[in-house]
mmCIF file of C-alpha atoms and ligand atoms in Angstrom:
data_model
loop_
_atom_site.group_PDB
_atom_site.id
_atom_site.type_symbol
_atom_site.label_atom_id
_atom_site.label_comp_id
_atom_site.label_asym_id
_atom_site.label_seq_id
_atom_site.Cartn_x
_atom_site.Cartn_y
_atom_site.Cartn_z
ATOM 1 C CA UNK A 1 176.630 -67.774 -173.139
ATOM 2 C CA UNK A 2 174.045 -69.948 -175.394
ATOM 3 C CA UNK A 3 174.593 -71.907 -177.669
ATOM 4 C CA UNK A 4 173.059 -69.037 -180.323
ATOM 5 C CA UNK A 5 175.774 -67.002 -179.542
ATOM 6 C CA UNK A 6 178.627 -69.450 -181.245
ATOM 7 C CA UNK A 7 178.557 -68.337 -185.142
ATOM 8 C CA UNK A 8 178.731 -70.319 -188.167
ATOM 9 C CA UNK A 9 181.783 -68.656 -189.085
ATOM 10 C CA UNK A 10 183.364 -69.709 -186.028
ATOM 11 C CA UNK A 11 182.171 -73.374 -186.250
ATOM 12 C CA UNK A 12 183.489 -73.877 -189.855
ATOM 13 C CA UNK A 13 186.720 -72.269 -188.979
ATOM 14 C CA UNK A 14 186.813 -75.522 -186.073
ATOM 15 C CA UNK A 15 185.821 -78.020 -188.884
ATOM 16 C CA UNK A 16 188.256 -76.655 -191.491
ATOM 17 C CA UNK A 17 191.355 -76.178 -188.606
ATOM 18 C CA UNK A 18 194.653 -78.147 -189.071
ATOM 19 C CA UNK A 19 196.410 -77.081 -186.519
ATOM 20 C CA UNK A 20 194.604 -75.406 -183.096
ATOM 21 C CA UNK A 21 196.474 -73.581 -180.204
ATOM 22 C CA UNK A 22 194.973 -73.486 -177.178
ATOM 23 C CA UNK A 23 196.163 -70.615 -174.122
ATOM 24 C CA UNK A 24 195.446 -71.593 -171.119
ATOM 25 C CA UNK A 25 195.289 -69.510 -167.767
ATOM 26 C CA UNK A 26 194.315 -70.126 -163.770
ATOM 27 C CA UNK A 27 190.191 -69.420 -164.929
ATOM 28 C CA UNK A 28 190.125 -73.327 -166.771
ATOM 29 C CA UNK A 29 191.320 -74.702 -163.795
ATOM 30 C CA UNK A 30 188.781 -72.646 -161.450
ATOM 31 C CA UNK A 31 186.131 -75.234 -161.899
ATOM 32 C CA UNK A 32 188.286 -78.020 -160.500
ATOM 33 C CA UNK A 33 188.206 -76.113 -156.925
ATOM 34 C CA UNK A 34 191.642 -74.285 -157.611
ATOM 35 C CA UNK A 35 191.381 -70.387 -156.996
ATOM 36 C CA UNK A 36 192.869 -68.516 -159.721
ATOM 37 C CA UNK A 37 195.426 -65.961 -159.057
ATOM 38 C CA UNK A 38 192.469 -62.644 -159.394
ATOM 39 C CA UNK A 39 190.270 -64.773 -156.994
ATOM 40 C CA UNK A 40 190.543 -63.794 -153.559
ATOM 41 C CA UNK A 41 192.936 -66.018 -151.153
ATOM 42 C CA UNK A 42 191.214 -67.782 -148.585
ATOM 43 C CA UNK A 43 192.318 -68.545 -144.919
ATOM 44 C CA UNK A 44 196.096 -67.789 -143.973
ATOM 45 C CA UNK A 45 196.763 -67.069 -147.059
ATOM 46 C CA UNK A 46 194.148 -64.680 -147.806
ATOM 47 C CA UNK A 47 196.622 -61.667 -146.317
ATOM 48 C CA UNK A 48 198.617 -62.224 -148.847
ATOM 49 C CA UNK A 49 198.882 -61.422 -152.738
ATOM 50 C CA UNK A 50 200.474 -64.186 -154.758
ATOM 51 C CA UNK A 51 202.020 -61.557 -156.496
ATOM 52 C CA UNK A 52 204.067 -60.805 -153.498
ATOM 53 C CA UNK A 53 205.148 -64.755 -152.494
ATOM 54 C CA UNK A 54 205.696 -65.883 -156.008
ATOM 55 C CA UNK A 55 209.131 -64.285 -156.373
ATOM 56 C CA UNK A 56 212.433 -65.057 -155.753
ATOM 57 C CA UNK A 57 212.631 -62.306 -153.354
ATOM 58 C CA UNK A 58 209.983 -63.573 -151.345
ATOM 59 C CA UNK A 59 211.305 -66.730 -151.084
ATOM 60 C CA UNK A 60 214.860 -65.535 -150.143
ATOM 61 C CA UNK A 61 213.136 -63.119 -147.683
ATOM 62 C CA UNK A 62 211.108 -65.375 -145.981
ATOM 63 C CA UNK A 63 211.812 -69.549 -147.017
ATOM 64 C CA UNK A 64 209.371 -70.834 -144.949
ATOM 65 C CA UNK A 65 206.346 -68.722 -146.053
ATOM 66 C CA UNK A 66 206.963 -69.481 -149.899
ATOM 67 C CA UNK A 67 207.654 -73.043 -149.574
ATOM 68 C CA UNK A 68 204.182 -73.619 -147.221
ATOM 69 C CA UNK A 69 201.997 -71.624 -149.606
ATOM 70 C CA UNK A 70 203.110 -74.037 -152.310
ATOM 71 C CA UNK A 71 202.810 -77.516 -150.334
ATOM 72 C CA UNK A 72 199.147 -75.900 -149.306
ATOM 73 C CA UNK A 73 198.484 -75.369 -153.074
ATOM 74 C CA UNK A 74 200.022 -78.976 -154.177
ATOM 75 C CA UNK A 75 197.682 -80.187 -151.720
ATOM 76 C CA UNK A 76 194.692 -78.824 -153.408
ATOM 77 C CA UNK A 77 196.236 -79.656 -156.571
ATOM 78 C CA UNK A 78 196.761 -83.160 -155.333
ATOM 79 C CA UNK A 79 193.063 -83.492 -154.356
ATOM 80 C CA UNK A 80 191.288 -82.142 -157.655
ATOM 81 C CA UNK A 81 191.034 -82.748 -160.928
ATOM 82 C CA UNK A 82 190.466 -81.755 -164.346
ATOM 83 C CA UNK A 83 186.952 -80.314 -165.387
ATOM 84 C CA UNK A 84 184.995 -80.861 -168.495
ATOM 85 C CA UNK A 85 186.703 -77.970 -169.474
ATOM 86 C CA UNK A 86 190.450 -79.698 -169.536
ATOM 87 C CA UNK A 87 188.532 -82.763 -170.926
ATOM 88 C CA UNK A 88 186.478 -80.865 -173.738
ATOM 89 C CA UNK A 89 189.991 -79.855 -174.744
ATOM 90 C CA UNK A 90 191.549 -83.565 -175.130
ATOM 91 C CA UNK A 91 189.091 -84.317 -177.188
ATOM 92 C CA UNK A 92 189.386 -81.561 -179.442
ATOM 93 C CA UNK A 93 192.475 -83.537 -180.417
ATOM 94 C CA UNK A 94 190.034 -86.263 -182.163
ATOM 95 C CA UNK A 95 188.630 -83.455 -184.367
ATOM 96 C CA UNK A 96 191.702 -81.537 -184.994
ATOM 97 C CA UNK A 97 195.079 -82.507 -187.295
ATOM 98 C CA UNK A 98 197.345 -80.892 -184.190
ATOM 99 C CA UNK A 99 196.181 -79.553 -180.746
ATOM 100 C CA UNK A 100 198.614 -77.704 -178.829
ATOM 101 C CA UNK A 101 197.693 -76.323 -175.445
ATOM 102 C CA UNK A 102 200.124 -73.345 -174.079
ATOM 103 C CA UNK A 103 199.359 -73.838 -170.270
ATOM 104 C CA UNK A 104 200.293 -71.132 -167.486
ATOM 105 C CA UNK A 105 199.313 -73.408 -165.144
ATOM 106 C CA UNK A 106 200.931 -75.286 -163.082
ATOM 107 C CA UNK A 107 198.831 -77.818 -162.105
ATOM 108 C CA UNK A 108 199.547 -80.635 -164.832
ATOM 109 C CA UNK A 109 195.766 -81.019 -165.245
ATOM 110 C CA UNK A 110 196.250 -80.744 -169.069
ATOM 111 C CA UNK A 111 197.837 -83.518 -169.181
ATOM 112 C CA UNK A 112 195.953 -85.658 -166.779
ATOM 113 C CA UNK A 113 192.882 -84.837 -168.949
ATOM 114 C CA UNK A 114 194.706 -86.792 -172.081
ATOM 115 C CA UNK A 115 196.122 -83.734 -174.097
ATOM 116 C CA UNK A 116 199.023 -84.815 -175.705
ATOM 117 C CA UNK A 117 200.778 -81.736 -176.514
ATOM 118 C CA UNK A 118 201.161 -79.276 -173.640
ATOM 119 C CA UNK A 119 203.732 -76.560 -173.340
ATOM 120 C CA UNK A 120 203.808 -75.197 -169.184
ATOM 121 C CA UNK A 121 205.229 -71.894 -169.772
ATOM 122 C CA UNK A 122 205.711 -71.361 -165.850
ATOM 123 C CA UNK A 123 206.691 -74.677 -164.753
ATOM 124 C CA UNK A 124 204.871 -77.454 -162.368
ATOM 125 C CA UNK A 125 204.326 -77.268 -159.130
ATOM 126 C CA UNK A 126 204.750 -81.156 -158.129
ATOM 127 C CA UNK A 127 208.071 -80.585 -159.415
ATOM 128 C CA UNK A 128 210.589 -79.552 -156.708
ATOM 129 C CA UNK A 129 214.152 -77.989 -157.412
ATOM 130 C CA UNK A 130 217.488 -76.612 -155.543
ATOM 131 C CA UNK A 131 216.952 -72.688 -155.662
ATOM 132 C CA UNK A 132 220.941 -73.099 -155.425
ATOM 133 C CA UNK A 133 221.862 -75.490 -158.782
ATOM 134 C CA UNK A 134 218.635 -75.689 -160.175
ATOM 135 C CA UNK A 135 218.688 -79.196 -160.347
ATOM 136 C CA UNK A 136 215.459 -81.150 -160.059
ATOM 137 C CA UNK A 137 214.917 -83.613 -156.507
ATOM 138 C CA UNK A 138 213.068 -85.826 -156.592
ATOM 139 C CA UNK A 139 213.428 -87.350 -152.546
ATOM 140 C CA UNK A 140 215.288 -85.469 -149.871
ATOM 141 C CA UNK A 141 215.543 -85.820 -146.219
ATOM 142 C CA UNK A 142 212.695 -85.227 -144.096
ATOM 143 C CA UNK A 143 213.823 -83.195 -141.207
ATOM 144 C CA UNK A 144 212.324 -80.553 -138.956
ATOM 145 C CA UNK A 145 213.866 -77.688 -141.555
ATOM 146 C CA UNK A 146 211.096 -76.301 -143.912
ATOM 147 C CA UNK A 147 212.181 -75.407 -146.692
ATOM 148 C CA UNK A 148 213.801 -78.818 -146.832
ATOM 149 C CA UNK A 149 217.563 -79.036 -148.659
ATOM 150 C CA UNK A 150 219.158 -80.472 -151.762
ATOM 151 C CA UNK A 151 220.756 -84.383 -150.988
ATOM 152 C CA UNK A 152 223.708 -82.728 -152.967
ATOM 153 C CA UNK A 153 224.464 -79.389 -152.711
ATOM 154 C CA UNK A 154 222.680 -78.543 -149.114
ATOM 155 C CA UNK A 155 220.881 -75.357 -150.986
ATOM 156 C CA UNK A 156 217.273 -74.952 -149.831
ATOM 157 C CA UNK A 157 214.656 -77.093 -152.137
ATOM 158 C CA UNK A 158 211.967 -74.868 -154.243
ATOM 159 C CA UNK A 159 208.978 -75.634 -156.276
ATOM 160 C CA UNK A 160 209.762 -75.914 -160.137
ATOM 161 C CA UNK A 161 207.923 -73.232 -161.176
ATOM 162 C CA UNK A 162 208.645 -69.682 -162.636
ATOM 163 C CA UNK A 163 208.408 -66.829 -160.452
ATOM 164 C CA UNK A 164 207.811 -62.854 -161.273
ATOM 165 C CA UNK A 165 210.768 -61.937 -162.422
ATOM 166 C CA UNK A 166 212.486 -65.137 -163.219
ATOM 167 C CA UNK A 167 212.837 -65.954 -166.937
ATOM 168 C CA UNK A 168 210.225 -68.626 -168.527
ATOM 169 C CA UNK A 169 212.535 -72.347 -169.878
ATOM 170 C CA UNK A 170 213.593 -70.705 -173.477
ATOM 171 C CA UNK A 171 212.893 -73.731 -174.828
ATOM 172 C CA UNK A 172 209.046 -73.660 -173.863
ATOM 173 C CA UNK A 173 208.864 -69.861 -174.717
ATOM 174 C CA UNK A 174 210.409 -71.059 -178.327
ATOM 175 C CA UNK A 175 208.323 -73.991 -179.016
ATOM 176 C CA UNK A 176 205.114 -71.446 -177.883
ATOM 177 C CA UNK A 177 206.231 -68.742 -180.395
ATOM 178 C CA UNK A 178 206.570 -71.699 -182.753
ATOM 179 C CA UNK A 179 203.311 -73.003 -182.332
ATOM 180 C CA UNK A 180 201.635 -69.249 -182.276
ATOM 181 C CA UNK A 181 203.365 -68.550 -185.370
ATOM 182 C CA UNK A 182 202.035 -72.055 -187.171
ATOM 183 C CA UNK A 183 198.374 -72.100 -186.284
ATOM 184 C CA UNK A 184 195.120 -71.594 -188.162
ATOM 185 C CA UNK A 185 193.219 -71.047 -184.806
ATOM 186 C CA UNK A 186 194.114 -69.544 -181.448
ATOM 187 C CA UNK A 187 192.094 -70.140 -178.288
ATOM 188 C CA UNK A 188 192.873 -67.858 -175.284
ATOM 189 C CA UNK A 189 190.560 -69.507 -172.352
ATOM 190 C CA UNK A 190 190.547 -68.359 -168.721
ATOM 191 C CA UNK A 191 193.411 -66.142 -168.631
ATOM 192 C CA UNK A 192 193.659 -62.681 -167.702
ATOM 193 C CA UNK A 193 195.896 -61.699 -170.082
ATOM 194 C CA UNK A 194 197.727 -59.708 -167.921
ATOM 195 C CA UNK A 195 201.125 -62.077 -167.631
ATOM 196 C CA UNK A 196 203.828 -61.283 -169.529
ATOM 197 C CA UNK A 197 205.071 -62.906 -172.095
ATOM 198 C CA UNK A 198 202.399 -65.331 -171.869
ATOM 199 C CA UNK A 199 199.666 -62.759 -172.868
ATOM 200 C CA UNK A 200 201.614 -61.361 -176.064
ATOM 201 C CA UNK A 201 200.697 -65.121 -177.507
ATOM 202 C CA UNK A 202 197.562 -63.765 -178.460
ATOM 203 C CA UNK A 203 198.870 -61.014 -180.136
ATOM 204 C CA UNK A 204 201.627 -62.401 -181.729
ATOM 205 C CA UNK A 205 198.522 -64.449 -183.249
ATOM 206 C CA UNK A 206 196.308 -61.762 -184.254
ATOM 207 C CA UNK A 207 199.367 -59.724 -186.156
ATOM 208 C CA UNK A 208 199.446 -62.887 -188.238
ATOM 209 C CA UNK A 209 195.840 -62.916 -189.041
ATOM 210 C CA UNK A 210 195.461 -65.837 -187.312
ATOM 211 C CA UNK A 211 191.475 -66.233 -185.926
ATOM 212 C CA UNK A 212 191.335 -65.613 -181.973
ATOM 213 C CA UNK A 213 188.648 -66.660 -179.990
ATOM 214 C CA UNK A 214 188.431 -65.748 -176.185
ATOM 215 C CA UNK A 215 186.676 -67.987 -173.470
ATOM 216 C CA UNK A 216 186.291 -66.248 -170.037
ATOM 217 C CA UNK A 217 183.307 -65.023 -167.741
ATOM 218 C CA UNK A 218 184.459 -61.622 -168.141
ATOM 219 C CA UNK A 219 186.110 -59.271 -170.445
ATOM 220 C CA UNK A 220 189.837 -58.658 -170.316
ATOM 221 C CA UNK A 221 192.310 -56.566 -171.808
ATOM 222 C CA UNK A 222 192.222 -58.669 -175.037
ATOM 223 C CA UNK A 223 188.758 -59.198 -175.651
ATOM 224 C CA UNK A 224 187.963 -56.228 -177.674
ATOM 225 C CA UNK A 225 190.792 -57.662 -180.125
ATOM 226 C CA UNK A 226 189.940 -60.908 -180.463
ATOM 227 C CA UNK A 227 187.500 -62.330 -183.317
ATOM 228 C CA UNK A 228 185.358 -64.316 -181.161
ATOM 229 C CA UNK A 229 184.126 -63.664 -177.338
ATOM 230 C CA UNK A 230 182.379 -66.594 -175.830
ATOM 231 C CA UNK A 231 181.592 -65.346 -172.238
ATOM 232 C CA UNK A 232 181.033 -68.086 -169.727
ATOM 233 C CA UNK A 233 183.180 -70.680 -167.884
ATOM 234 C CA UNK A 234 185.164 -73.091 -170.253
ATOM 235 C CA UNK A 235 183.756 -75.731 -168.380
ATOM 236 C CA UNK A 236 180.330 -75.110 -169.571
ATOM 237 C CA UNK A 237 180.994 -72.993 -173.094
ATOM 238 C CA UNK A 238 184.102 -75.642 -174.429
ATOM 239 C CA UNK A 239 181.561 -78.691 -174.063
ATOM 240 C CA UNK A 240 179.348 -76.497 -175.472
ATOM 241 C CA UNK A 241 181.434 -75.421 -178.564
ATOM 242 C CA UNK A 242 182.493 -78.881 -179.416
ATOM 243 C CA UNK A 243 178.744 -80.110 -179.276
ATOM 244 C CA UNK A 244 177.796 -77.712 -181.419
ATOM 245 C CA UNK A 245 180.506 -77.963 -183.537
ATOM 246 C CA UNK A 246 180.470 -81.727 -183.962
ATOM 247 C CA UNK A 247 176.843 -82.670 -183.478
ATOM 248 C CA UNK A 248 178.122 -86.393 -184.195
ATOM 249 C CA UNK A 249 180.260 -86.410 -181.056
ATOM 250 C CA UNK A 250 183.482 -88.033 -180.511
HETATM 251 C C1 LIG B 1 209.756 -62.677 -167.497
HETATM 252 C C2 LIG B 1 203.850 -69.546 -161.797
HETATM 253 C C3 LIG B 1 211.880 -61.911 -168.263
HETATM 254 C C4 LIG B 1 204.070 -69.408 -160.321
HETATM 255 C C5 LIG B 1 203.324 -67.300 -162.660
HETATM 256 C C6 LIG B 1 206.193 -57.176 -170.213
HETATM 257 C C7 LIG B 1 205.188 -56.286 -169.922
HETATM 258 C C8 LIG B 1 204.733 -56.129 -168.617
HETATM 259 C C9 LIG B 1 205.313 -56.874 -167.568
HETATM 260 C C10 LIG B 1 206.314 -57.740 -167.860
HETATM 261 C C11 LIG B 1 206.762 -57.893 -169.170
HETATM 262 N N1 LIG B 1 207.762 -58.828 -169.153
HETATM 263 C C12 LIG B 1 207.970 -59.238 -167.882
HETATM 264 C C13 LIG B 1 207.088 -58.590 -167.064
HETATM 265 C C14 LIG B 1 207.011 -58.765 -165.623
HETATM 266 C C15 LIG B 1 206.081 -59.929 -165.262
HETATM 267 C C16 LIG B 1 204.643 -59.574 -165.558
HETATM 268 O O1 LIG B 1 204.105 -59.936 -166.581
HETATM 269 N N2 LIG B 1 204.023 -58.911 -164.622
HETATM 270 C C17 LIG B 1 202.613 -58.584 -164.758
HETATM 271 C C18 LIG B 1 201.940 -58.715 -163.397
HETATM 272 C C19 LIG B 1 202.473 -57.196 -165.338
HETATM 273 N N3 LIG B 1 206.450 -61.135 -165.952
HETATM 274 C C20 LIG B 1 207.440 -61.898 -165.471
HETATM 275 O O2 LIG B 1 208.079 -61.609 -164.470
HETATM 276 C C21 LIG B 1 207.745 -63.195 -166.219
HETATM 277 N N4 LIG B 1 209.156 -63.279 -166.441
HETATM 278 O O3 LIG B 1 209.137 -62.036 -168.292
HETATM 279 O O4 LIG B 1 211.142 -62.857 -167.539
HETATM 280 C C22 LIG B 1 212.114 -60.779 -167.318
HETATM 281 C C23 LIG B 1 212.871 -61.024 -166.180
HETATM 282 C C24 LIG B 1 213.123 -59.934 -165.312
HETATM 283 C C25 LIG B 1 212.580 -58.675 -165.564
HETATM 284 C C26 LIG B 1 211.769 -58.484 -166.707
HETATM 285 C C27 LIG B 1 211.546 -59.538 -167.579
HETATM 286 C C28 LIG B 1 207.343 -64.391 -165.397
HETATM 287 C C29 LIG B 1 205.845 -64.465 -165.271
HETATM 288 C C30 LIG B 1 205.457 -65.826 -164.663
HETATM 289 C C31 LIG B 1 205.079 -65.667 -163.203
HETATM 290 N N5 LIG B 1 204.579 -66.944 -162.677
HETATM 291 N N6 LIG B 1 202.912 -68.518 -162.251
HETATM 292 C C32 LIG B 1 202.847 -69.825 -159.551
HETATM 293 O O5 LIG B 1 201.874 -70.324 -160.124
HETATM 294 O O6 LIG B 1 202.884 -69.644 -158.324
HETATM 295 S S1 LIG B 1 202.191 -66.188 -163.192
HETATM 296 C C33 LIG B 1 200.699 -66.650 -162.632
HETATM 297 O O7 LIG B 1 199.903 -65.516 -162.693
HETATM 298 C C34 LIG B 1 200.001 -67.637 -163.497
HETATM 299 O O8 LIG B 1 200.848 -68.636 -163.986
HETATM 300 C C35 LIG B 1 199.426 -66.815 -164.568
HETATM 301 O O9 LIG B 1 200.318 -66.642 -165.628
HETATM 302 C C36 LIG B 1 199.245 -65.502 -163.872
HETATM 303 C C37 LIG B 1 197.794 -65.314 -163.545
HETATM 304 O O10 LIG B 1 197.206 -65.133 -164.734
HETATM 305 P P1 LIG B 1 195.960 -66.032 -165.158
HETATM 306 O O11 LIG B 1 196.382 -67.432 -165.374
HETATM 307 O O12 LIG B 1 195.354 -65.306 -166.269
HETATM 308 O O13 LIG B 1 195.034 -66.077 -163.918
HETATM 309 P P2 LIG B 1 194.225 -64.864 -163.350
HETATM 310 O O14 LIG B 1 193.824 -65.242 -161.986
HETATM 311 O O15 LIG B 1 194.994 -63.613 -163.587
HETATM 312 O O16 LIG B 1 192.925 -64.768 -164.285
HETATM 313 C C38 LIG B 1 192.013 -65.835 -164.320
HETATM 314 C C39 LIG B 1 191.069 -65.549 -165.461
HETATM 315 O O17 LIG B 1 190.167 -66.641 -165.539
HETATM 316 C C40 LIG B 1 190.236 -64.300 -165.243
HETATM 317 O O18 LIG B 1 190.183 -63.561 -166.453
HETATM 318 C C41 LIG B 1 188.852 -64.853 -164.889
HETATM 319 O O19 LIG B 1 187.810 -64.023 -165.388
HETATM 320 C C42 LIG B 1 188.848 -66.146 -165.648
HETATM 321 N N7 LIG B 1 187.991 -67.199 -165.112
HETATM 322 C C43 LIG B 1 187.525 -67.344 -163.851
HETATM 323 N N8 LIG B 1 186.754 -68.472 -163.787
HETATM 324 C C44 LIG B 1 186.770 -69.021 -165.036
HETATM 325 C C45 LIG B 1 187.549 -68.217 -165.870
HETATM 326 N N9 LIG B 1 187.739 -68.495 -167.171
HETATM 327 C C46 LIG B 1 187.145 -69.591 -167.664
HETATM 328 N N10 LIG B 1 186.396 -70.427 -166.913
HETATM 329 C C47 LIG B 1 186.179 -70.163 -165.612
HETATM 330 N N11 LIG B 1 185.393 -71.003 -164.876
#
């Protein structure tokens, strides 16, 4: 993607927006060394689809499996770092009435690059929970056990995140729809578009009317729906698109 290729229409529908939602998927986070969930796996995990450890069967099935593949991806979570792509989007916040990011991620990057408003639709994975009462731990007992177990209830621990098949916190799902239903401008960057209900955001936007602009490298199913295609990775075409959009800076 040039520069050429981001229209005039689309820049004056950034300098006239009051209130921009922002979709985020696995690709914005690719560029901070974390594989997305289409990239291939690599080493011990790359037998295995995340699609078949990031369910609750899995996890009953086989503890110890699910609950390493997580503490290896924490790890690499806990050793990277928002890109110029997470950062291009704080910013927008200086340009833009309201900013809300819709993350799918669960790496808490959005908010270590300064956005204020972020919605995780499918949880956090330095969060940690009882798979038994669903409370959230915080410290528990180091012992030779992995998965390691609740302090209160003795169920085994889990990552706080939501798994195929589990239902996505109603009260992130409403404040998404909310936000989807109350914007001028809606950015889907670096997802797929393949998770549901994350990827009916889009569409809820586009039966409104609302403008929808797609960042990815590649097409997906939504791209030949959406307004605007800027093909490339967010953390080159987002600094890009705010550059161009506000020459001044800021
Ligand atoms: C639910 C957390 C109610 C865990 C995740 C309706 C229709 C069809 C199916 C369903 C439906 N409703 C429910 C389903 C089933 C299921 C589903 O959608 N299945 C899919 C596979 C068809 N959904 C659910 O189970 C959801 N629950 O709906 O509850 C219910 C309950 C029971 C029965 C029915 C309904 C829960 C879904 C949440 C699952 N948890 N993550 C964890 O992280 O371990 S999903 C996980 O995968 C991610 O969070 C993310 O959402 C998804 C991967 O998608 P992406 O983020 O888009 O990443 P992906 O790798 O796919 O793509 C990366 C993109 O980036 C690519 O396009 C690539 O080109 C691009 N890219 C690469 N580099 C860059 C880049 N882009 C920009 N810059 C770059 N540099």
């Amino acid at each position: 993607m040039n520069t050429t290729t981001i229209s005039s229409a689309l820049i004056d529908a950034l300098r006239t927006a009051q209130h921009v939602v922002v979709l985020t998927g696995a690709g914005i986070s690719a560029e901070s060394g974390i594989p997305t969930f289409r990239d291939a796996q690599t080493g011990l995990w790359a037998q295995y689809r995340p699609e078949e450890l990031a369910t609750p069967e899995a996890f009953m099935s086989n503890p110890r499996l699910v609950w390493e593949w997580y503490a290896w991806r924490r790890e690499l979570v806990s050793h990277a770092a928002p890109n110029p792509g997470h950062f291009a989007l704080a910013t927008l916040q200086q340009h833009i009435p309201q900013v809300t990011v819709i993350t799918q991620n669960v790496d808490g990057f959005h908010q270590q690059a300064g956005s204020q408003t972020v919605i995780e639709l499918h949880g956090n994975i330095t969060r940690t929970k009882c798979f038994d009462d669903n409370t959230i731990v915080d410290q528990w007992d180091e012992t030779d056990e992995v998965p390691p177990r609740c302090p209160s209830c003795n169920g085994l621990l889990r990552p706080d995140v939501v798994w195929f098949g589990e239902t996505l916190p109603l009260t992130a799902l409403d404040a998404a729809y909310a936000a989807t239903t109350g914007c001028d401008l809606f950015l889907s960057i670096g997802t797929s578009a393949l998770v549901h209900p994350a990827a009916s955001l889009p569409y809820e936007a586009l039966q409104r009317g609302t403008t929808v602009v797609e960042i990815n490298p590649d097409a997906t199913p939504l791209t030949g729906d959406v307004h605007y295609s800027l093909r490339g990775p967010a953390g080159v075409v987002l600094p890009a698109l705010l550059a161009t959009t506000w020459p001044e800076g800021g």
